[in-house]
mmCIF file of C-alpha atoms in Angstrom:
data_model
loop_
_atom_site.group_PDB
_atom_site.id
_atom_site.type_symbol
_atom_site.label_atom_id
_atom_site.label_comp_id
_atom_site.label_asym_id
_atom_site.label_seq_id
_atom_site.Cartn_x
_atom_site.Cartn_y
_atom_site.Cartn_z
ATOM 1 C CA UNK A 18 16.486 18.526 0.761
ATOM 2 C CA UNK A 19 19.594 18.050 2.909
ATOM 3 C CA UNK A 20 20.188 14.324 3.072
ATOM 4 C CA UNK A 21 21.602 12.323 0.286
ATOM 5 C CA UNK A 22 19.421 9.241 -0.735
ATOM 6 C CA UNK A 23 21.231 6.045 -1.576
ATOM 7 C CA UNK A 24 22.598 5.387 -5.064
ATOM 8 C CA UNK A 25 20.088 3.513 -7.223
ATOM 9 C CA UNK A 26 20.284 0.860 -9.743
ATOM 10 C CA UNK A 27 19.765 1.579 -13.263
ATOM 11 C CA UNK A 28 16.873 -0.867 -13.674
ATOM 12 C CA UNK A 29 13.307 0.682 -13.522
ATOM 13 C CA UNK A 30 14.775 4.002 -12.559
ATOM 14 C CA UNK A 31 11.244 5.610 -12.334
ATOM 15 C CA UNK A 32 10.139 3.031 -9.819
ATOM 16 C CA UNK A 33 13.290 3.159 -7.780
ATOM 17 C CA UNK A 34 13.084 7.259 -7.675
ATOM 18 C CA UNK A 35 9.544 6.961 -6.707
ATOM 19 C CA UNK A 36 10.269 4.417 -3.925
ATOM 20 C CA UNK A 37 13.085 6.438 -2.555
ATOM 21 C CA UNK A 38 11.024 9.692 -2.580
ATOM 22 C CA UNK A 39 8.272 8.035 -0.900
ATOM 23 C CA UNK A 40 10.696 6.785 1.909
ATOM 24 C CA UNK A 41 12.019 10.320 2.249
ATOM 25 C CA UNK A 42 8.543 11.876 2.219
ATOM 26 C CA UNK A 43 7.022 9.551 4.869
ATOM 27 C CA UNK A 44 10.032 9.573 7.107
ATOM 28 C CA UNK A 45 10.139 13.586 7.074
ATOM 29 C CA UNK A 46 13.390 13.880 5.278
ATOM 30 C CA UNK A 47 11.339 15.726 2.574
ATOM 31 C CA UNK A 48 8.906 17.841 4.409
ATOM 32 C CA UNK A 49 5.247 18.957 3.638
ATOM 33 C CA UNK A 50 5.229 21.967 1.267
ATOM 34 C CA UNK A 51 8.813 21.400 -0.072
ATOM 35 C CA UNK A 52 9.198 21.749 -3.689
ATOM 36 C CA UNK A 53 10.544 18.809 -5.846
ATOM 37 C CA UNK A 54 12.352 20.237 -8.784
ATOM 38 C CA UNK A 55 12.944 17.867 -11.686
ATOM 39 C CA UNK A 56 16.318 19.015 -12.645
ATOM 40 C CA UNK A 57 17.685 18.717 -8.991
ATOM 41 C CA UNK A 58 16.248 15.459 -8.531
ATOM 42 C CA UNK A 59 17.753 14.196 -11.865
ATOM 43 C CA UNK A 60 21.215 15.522 -10.735
ATOM 44 C CA UNK A 61 20.813 13.842 -7.165
ATOM 45 C CA UNK A 62 19.839 10.526 -8.791
ATOM 46 C CA UNK A 63 22.206 10.706 -11.538
ATOM 47 C CA UNK A 64 19.527 10.164 -14.517
ATOM 48 C CA UNK A 65 17.749 12.117 -17.073
ATOM 49 C CA UNK A 66 14.511 14.000 -16.217
ATOM 50 C CA UNK A 67 12.329 11.588 -17.986
ATOM 51 C CA UNK A 68 12.325 8.935 -15.114
ATOM 52 C CA UNK A 69 12.060 11.510 -12.507
ATOM 53 C CA UNK A 70 8.908 13.112 -14.357
ATOM 54 C CA UNK A 71 7.474 9.604 -14.551
ATOM 55 C CA UNK A 72 8.024 9.101 -10.693
ATOM 56 C CA UNK A 73 6.536 12.545 -9.842
ATOM 57 C CA UNK A 74 3.554 11.437 -11.774
ATOM 58 C CA UNK A 75 3.206 8.429 -9.838
ATOM 59 C CA UNK A 76 3.516 10.316 -6.566
ATOM 60 C CA UNK A 77 0.805 12.665 -7.569
ATOM 61 C CA UNK A 78 -1.401 9.789 -8.576
ATOM 62 C CA UNK A 79 -0.788 8.450 -4.842
ATOM 63 C CA UNK A 80 -1.691 12.025 -3.665
ATOM 64 C CA UNK A 81 1.641 12.529 -1.964
ATOM 65 C CA UNK A 82 2.699 15.368 -4.086
ATOM 66 C CA UNK A 83 0.604 18.111 -5.902
ATOM 67 C CA UNK A 84 1.567 19.966 -9.071
ATOM 68 C CA UNK A 85 0.627 23.783 -9.300
ATOM 69 C CA UNK A 86 0.422 25.697 -12.535
ATOM 70 C CA UNK A 87 3.569 27.749 -13.147
ATOM 71 C CA UNK A 88 4.669 26.931 -9.533
ATOM 72 C CA UNK A 89 5.893 23.172 -9.593
ATOM 73 C CA UNK A 90 5.570 20.163 -7.792
ATOM 74 C CA UNK A 91 5.183 20.165 -3.851
ATOM 75 C CA UNK A 92 4.817 17.558 -1.175
ATOM 76 C CA UNK A 93 1.156 17.500 0.000
ATOM 77 C CA UNK A 94 0.364 17.884 3.820
ATOM 78 C CA UNK A 95 -1.598 15.050 5.440
ATOM 79 C CA UNK A 96 0.258 12.195 3.841
ATOM 80 C CA UNK A 97 -0.887 9.862 6.607
ATOM 81 C CA UNK A 98 -4.320 10.983 6.277
ATOM 82 C CA UNK A 99 -4.213 10.020 2.605
ATOM 83 C CA UNK A 100 -2.971 6.385 3.621
ATOM 84 C CA UNK A 101 -5.802 5.981 6.222
ATOM 85 C CA UNK A 102 -8.566 6.869 3.742
ATOM 86 C CA UNK A 103 -6.968 4.353 1.136
ATOM 87 C CA UNK A 104 -7.363 1.698 3.704
ATOM 88 C CA UNK A 105 -10.934 2.514 4.665
ATOM 89 C CA UNK A 106 -11.903 2.048 0.994
ATOM 90 C CA UNK A 107 -9.695 -1.269 0.526
ATOM 91 C CA UNK A 108 -11.462 -2.582 3.646
ATOM 92 C CA UNK A 109 -14.973 -2.212 1.861
ATOM 93 C CA UNK A 110 -13.678 -3.538 -1.367
ATOM 94 C CA UNK A 111 -11.952 -6.647 0.035
ATOM 95 C CA UNK A 112 -14.799 -7.439 2.287
ATOM 96 C CA UNK A 113 -17.148 -7.485 -0.723
ATOM 97 C CA UNK A 114 -14.425 -9.443 -2.818
ATOM 98 C CA UNK A 115 -14.253 -12.064 0.012
ATOM 99 C CA UNK A 116 -18.241 -12.535 0.009
ATOM 100 C CA UNK A 117 -18.269 -12.875 -3.708
ATOM 101 C CA UNK A 118 -15.432 -15.280 -4.023
ATOM 102 C CA UNK A 119 -16.800 -17.548 -1.454
ATOM 103 C CA UNK A 120 -20.371 -17.563 -2.636
ATOM 104 C CA UNK A 121 -18.941 -18.544 -5.973
ATOM 105 C CA UNK A 122 -16.329 -21.006 -4.813
ATOM 106 C CA UNK A 123 -13.488 -19.422 -6.656
ATOM 107 C CA UNK A 124 -11.123 -18.589 -3.947
ATOM 108 C CA UNK A 125 -7.651 -19.665 -5.284
ATOM 109 C CA UNK A 126 -6.649 -21.253 -1.917
ATOM 110 C CA UNK A 127 -3.304 -22.776 -3.165
ATOM 111 C CA UNK A 128 -1.975 -19.657 -4.908
ATOM 112 C CA UNK A 129 -2.884 -17.623 -1.589
ATOM 113 C CA UNK A 130 -1.023 -20.166 0.516
ATOM 114 C CA UNK A 131 1.975 -19.912 -1.727
ATOM 115 C CA UNK A 132 1.834 -15.963 -0.959
ATOM 116 C CA UNK A 133 1.689 -16.607 2.689
ATOM 117 C CA UNK A 134 4.815 -19.018 2.401
ATOM 118 C CA UNK A 135 6.430 -16.055 0.287
ATOM 119 C CA UNK A 136 5.635 -13.665 3.087
ATOM 120 C CA UNK A 137 7.252 -16.057 5.717
ATOM 121 C CA UNK A 138 10.422 -16.376 3.685
ATOM 122 C CA UNK A 139 10.490 -12.645 3.229
ATOM 123 C CA UNK A 140 10.304 -12.221 6.943
ATOM 124 C CA UNK A 141 12.972 -14.536 7.711
ATOM 125 C CA UNK A 142 15.379 -12.508 5.318
ATOM 126 C CA UNK A 143 14.039 -9.329 6.394
ATOM 127 C CA UNK A 144 13.090 -8.425 2.819
ATOM 128 C CA UNK A 145 10.437 -5.511 2.971
ATOM 129 C CA UNK A 146 10.116 -5.334 -0.823
ATOM 130 C CA UNK A 147 9.371 -9.111 -1.136
ATOM 131 C CA UNK A 148 6.907 -9.237 1.848
ATOM 132 C CA UNK A 149 5.156 -6.167 0.045
ATOM 133 C CA UNK A 150 4.950 -8.157 -3.269
ATOM 134 C CA UNK A 151 3.599 -11.322 -1.732
ATOM 135 C CA UNK A 152 1.038 -9.173 0.199
ATOM 136 C CA UNK A 153 -0.122 -7.494 -2.834
ATOM 137 C CA UNK A 154 -0.201 -10.813 -4.826
ATOM 138 C CA UNK A 155 -2.291 -12.396 -1.924
ATOM 139 C CA UNK A 156 -5.022 -9.710 -1.975
ATOM 140 C CA UNK A 157 -4.994 -9.581 -5.735
ATOM 141 C CA UNK A 158 -5.742 -13.143 -6.003
ATOM 142 C CA UNK A 159 -8.838 -12.460 -3.669
ATOM 143 C CA UNK A 160 -9.895 -9.623 -5.573
ATOM 144 C CA UNK A 161 -9.686 -11.453 -9.027
ATOM 145 C CA UNK A 162 -11.583 -14.379 -7.532
ATOM 146 C CA UNK A 163 -14.471 -12.203 -6.956
ATOM 147 C CA UNK A 164 -14.963 -11.943 -10.830
ATOM 148 C CA UNK A 165 -16.253 -8.335 -10.688
ATOM 149 C CA UNK A 166 -14.344 -6.022 -13.189
ATOM 150 C CA UNK A 167 -15.586 -2.809 -11.743
ATOM 151 C CA UNK A 168 -14.441 -3.889 -8.213
ATOM 152 C CA UNK A 169 -11.071 -4.910 -9.488
ATOM 153 C CA UNK A 170 -10.628 -1.729 -11.557
ATOM 154 C CA UNK A 171 -11.537 0.327 -8.404
ATOM 155 C CA UNK A 172 -9.087 -1.425 -6.180
ATOM 156 C CA UNK A 173 -6.367 -1.151 -8.693
ATOM 157 C CA UNK A 174 -6.849 2.477 -8.834
ATOM 158 C CA UNK A 175 -5.732 2.754 -5.254
ATOM 159 C CA UNK A 176 -2.333 2.111 -6.393
ATOM 160 C CA UNK A 177 -2.020 -0.919 -4.083
ATOM 161 C CA UNK A 178 1.562 -1.826 -4.551
ATOM 162 C CA UNK A 179 2.799 1.781 -3.979
ATOM 163 C CA UNK A 180 0.736 2.247 -1.005
ATOM 164 C CA UNK A 181 1.710 -1.054 0.565
ATOM 165 C CA UNK A 182 5.186 -0.054 0.159
ATOM 166 C CA UNK A 183 4.465 3.388 1.737
ATOM 167 C CA UNK A 184 2.839 1.467 4.644
ATOM 168 C CA UNK A 185 5.684 -0.828 5.263
ATOM 169 C CA UNK A 186 7.747 2.459 5.792
ATOM 170 C CA UNK A 187 5.179 4.474 7.514
ATOM 171 C CA UNK A 188 4.204 1.891 10.120
ATOM 172 C CA UNK A 189 7.416 0.152 10.608
ATOM 173 C CA UNK A 190 5.652 -3.148 10.408
ATOM 174 C CA UNK A 191 6.958 -6.442 11.904
ATOM 175 C CA UNK A 192 7.258 -8.744 8.685
ATOM 176 C CA UNK A 193 6.572 -11.877 10.869
ATOM 177 C CA UNK A 194 3.233 -10.086 11.917
ATOM 178 C CA UNK A 195 2.450 -9.472 8.228
ATOM 179 C CA UNK A 196 2.853 -13.148 7.494
ATOM 180 C CA UNK A 197 0.933 -14.176 10.688
ATOM 181 C CA UNK A 198 -1.875 -11.790 9.626
ATOM 182 C CA UNK A 199 -2.249 -13.044 6.211
ATOM 183 C CA UNK A 200 -2.209 -16.494 7.462
ATOM 184 C CA UNK A 201 -4.984 -15.952 9.885
ATOM 185 C CA UNK A 202 -7.091 -14.288 7.183
ATOM 186 C CA UNK A 203 -6.695 -17.135 4.827
ATOM 187 C CA UNK A 204 -7.461 -19.799 7.580
ATOM 188 C CA UNK A 205 -10.777 -17.912 8.241
ATOM 189 C CA UNK A 206 -11.579 -17.944 4.491
ATOM 190 C CA UNK A 207 -10.639 -21.738 4.176
ATOM 191 C CA UNK A 208 -13.036 -22.453 7.140
ATOM 192 C CA UNK A 209 -15.860 -21.144 4.968
ATOM 193 C CA UNK A 210 -17.693 -19.171 7.468
ATOM 194 C CA UNK A 211 -19.035 -16.439 5.298
ATOM 195 C CA UNK A 212 -19.631 -13.823 7.770
ATOM 196 C CA UNK A 213 -16.503 -14.493 9.768
ATOM 197 C CA UNK A 214 -14.299 -14.261 6.682
ATOM 198 C CA UNK A 215 -15.818 -11.055 5.421
ATOM 199 C CA UNK A 216 -15.487 -9.571 8.868
ATOM 200 C CA UNK A 217 -11.876 -10.486 9.166
ATOM 201 C CA UNK A 218 -11.111 -9.300 5.534
ATOM 202 C CA UNK A 219 -12.534 -5.830 6.377
ATOM 203 C CA UNK A 220 -10.878 -5.717 9.784
ATOM 204 C CA UNK A 221 -7.478 -6.776 8.081
ATOM 205 C CA UNK A 222 -7.372 -3.451 6.100
ATOM 206 C CA UNK A 223 -9.161 -1.326 8.751
ATOM 207 C CA UNK A 224 -6.348 -2.004 11.239
ATOM 208 C CA UNK A 225 -4.006 -0.033 8.838
ATOM 209 C CA UNK A 226 -6.286 2.859 8.624
ATOM 210 C CA UNK A 227 -5.075 3.748 12.145
ATOM 211 C CA UNK A 228 -8.487 5.298 13.077
ATOM 212 C CA UNK A 229 -9.659 6.066 16.644
ATOM 213 C CA UNK A 230 -12.383 3.550 16.294
ATOM 214 C CA UNK A 231 -12.434 0.142 14.405
ATOM 215 C CA UNK A 232 -14.782 -1.155 11.645
ATOM 216 C CA UNK A 233 -17.436 -1.983 14.478
ATOM 217 C CA UNK A 234 -17.629 1.543 15.984
ATOM 218 C CA UNK A 235 -15.461 0.292 19.064
ATOM 219 C CA UNK A 236 -12.751 2.634 20.349
ATOM 220 C CA UNK A 237 -9.137 1.048 19.678
ATOM 221 C CA UNK A 238 -8.746 0.514 23.478
ATOM 222 C CA UNK A 239 -11.876 -1.617 23.759
ATOM 223 C CA UNK A 240 -11.777 -3.425 20.377
ATOM 224 C CA UNK A 241 -10.743 -7.209 20.716
ATOM 225 C CA UNK A 242 -9.956 -8.083 17.204
#
């Protein structure tokens, strides 16, 4: 690792170290196959090995790194592919959550409107982290409204917060676009057309999968939305 990361605040060190390493892995500063040594990272970030170890465990859960017996922890290849796979799974889960919540009449519209406003505010300030938090909150409200515990547990197992942060870095999204996309999804849900809302919920996630075709089997060039 040749470039020095920014100095980190002392609060929630494991999370800060994890997020810093995510940024460095996705940007290519830390390359596929590179070994991440706890002692070196602890020295780099000016902390003990404990928060570094915790951060590496989270990166492994996100499938960004792998630990090999008696060899150490290494950056995985195909980071982008892992992100794509997670969004395909999210698309299916959130389509189902939207259907269940609309059928049950349990969509927390006011809370989701507040999340959209938080995204707009974050976009105005250029605050990536606040935008990511509001986005996660928006989708969590929808998933919880489905009132299906297994669906929720499966959704949470995708490490939603972490992968949303990764996506912010990996795709260099425009924060104003993030707010607008969520506002459009909420509008479709509020209109109450079940199939339209479910399709939009699915397409909203499929977009980030960056596949050569969309959720309807159309090539990206021919897809209209």
